[in-house]
Coordinates of N, CA and C in Angstrom, one line a residue:
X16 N 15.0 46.7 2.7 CA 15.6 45.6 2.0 C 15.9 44.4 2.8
X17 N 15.3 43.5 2.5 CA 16.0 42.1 2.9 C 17.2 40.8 2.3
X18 N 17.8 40.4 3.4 CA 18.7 39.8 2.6 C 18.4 38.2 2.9
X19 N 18.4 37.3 2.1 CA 18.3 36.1 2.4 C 19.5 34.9 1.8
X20 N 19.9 34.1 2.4 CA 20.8 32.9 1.9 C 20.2 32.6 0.7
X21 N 18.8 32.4 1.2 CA 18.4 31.6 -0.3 C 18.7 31.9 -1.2
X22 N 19.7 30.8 -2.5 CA 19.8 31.6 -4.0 C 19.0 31.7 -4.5
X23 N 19.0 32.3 -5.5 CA 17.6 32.9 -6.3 C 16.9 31.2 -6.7
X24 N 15.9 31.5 -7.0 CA 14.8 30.0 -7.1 C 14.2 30.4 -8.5
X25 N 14.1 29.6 -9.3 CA 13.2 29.9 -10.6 C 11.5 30.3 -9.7
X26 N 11.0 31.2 -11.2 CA 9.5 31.1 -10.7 C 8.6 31.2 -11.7
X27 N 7.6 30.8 -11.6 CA 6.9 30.6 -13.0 C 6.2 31.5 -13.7
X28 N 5.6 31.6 -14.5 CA 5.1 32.7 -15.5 C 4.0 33.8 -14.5
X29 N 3.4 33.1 -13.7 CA 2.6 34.3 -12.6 C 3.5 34.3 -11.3
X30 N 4.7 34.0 -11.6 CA 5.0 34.5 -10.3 C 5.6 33.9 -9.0
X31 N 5.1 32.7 -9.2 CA 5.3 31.4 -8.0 C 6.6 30.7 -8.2
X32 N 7.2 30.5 -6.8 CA 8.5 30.3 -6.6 C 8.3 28.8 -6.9
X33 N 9.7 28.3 -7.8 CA 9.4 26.8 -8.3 C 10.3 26.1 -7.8
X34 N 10.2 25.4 -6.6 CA 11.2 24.9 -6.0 C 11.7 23.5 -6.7
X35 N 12.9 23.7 -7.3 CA 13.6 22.1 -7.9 C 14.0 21.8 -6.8
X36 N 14.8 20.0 -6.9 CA 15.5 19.5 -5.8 C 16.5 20.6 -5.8
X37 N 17.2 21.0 -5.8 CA 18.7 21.8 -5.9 C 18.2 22.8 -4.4
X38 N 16.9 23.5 -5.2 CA 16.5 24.9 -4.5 C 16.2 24.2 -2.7
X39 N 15.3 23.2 -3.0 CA 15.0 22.2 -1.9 C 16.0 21.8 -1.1
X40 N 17.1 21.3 -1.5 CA 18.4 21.2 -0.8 C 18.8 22.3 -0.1
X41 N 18.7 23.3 -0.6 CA 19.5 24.9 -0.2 C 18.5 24.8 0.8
X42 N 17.2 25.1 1.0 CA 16.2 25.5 2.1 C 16.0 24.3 3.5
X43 N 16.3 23.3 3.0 CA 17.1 22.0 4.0 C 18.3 22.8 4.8
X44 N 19.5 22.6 3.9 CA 20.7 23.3 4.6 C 20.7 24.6 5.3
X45 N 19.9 25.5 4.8 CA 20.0 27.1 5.5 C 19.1 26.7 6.8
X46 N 17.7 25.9 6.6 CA 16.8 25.9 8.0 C 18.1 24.9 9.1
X47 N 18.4 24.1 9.1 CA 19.5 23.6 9.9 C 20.4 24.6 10.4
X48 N 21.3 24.8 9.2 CA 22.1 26.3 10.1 C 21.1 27.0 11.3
X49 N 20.3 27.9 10.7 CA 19.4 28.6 11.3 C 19.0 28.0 12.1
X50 N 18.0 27.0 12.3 CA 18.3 25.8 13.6 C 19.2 26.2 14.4
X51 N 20.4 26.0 14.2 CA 21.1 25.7 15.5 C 22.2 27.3 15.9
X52 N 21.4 28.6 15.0 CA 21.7 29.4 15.4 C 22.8 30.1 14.5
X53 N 22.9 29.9 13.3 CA 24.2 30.3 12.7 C 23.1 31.7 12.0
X54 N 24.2 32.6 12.2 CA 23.3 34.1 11.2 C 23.2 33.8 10.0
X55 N 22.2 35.3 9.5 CA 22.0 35.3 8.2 C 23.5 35.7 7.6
X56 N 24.1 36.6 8.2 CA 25.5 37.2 6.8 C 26.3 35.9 6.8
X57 N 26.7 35.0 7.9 CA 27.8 34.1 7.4 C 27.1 33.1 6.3
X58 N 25.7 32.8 6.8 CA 25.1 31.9 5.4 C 25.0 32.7 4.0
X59 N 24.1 33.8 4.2 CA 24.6 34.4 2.8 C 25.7 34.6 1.8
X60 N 27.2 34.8 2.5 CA 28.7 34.7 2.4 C 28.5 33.5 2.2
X61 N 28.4 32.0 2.4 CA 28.4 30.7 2.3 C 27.9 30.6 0.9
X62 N 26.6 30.8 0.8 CA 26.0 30.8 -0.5 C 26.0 31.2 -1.9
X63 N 26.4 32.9 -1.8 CA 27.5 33.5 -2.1 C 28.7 33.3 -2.8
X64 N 29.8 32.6 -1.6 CA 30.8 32.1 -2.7 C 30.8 30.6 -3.0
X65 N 29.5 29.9 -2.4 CA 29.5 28.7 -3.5 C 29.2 28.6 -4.8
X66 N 28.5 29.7 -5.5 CA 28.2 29.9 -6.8 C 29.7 30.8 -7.3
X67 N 30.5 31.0 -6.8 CA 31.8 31.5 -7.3 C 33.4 30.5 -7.7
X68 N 33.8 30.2 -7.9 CA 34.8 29.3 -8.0 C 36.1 29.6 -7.2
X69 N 37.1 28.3 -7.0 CA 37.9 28.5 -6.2 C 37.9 29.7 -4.8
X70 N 36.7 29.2 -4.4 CA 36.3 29.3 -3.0 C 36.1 28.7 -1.8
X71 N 36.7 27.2 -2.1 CA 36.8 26.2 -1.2 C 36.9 26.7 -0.1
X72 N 38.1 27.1 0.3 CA 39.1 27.2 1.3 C 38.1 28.1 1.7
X73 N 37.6 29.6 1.6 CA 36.9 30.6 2.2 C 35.4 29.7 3.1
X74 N 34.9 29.0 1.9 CA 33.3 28.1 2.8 C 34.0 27.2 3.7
X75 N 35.2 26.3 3.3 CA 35.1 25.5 4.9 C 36.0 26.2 5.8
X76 N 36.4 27.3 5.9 CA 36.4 28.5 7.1 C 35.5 28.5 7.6
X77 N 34.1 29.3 7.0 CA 32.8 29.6 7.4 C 32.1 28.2 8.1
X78 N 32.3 27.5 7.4 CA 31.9 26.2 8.3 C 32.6 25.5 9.4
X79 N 33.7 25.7 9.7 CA 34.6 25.5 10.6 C 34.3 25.9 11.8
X80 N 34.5 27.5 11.1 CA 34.0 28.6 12.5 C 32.5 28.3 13.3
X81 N 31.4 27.8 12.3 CA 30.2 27.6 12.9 C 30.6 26.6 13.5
X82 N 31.0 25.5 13.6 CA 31.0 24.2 13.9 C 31.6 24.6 15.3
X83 N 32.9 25.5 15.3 CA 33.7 26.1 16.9 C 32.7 26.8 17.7
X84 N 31.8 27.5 17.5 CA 30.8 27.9 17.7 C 29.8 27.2 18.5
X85 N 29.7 26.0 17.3 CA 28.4 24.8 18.0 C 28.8 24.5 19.1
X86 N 30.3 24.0 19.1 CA 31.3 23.0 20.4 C 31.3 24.0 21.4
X87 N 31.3 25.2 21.6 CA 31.8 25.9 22.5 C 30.0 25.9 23.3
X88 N 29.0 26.5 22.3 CA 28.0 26.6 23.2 C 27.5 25.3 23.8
X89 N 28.1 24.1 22.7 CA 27.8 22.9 24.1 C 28.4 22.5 25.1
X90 N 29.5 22.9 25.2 CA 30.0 22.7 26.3 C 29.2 23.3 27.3
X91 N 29.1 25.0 26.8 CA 28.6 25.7 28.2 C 27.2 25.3 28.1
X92 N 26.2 24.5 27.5 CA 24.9 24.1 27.7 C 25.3 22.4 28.9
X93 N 26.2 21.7 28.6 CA 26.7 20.6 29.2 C 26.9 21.1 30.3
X94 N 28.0 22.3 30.8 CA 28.1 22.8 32.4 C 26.9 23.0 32.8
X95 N 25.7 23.9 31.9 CA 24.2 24.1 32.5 C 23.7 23.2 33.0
X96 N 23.7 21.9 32.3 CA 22.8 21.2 32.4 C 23.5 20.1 33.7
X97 N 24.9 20.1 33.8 CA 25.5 19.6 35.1 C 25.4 20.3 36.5
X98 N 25.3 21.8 36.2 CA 24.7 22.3 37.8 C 23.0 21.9 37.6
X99 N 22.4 22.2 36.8 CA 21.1 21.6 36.9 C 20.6 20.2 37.4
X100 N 21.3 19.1 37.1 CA 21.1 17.8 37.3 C 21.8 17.8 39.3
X101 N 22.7 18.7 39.6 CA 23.4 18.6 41.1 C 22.4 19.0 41.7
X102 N 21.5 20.3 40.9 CA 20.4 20.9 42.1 C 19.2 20.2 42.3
X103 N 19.1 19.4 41.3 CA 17.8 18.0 41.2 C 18.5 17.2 42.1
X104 N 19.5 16.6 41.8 CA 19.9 15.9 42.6 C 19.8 16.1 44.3
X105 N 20.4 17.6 44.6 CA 20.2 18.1 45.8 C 18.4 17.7 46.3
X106 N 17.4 18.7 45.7 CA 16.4 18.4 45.9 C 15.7 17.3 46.1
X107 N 16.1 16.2 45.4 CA 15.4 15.0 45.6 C 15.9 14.5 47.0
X108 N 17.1 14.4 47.2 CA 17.3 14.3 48.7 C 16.9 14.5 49.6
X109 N 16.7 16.0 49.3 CA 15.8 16.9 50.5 C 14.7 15.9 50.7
X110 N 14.0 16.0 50.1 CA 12.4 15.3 50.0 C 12.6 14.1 50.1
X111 N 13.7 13.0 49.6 CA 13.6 11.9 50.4 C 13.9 11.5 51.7
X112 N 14.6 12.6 52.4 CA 14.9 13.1 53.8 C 13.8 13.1 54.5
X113 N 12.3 13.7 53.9 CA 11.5 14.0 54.4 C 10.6 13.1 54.9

């Protein structure tokens, strides 16, 4: 069994998935998430209770949390990339020493 964010999509009489702007929108927003690393269950949950009512408050949790998520791994991609930039830095030294 697989599970996917995507909501269900119309499809046409043989069978083929008929993507309207709506569905098109949804496959925009899930590849972004996915992009930048958010799972499948919290987007399916997202999806999920946006077709449900008075669920506000529960989706911008889920979106919150990703967003804490985002900030945290950039920070620690920003420390990477600050010892990386000291050790280029180091090296270039070296070799302009040379």
């Amino acid at each position: 069994m697989t599970y996917s964010p995507l909501p269900r999509v119309k499809r046409t009489a043989s069978g083929i998935r008929d993507f309207d702007e709506e569905a098109c929108e949804w496959v925009e927003f899930i590849k972004c998430m996915r992009d930048c690393g958010v799972q499948i269950a919290p987007l399916t949950e997202y999806v999920s209770l946006y077709f449900e009512e008075g669920t506000e408050q529960q989706r911008l949790d889920i979106l919150r949390e990703q967003c804490e998520r985002l900030f945290r791994q950039r920070a620690d991609l920003d420390a990477i990339i600050a010892r990386l930039d000291a050790k280029i830095g180091h090296y270039e030294s070296v070799i302009d020493e040379q």
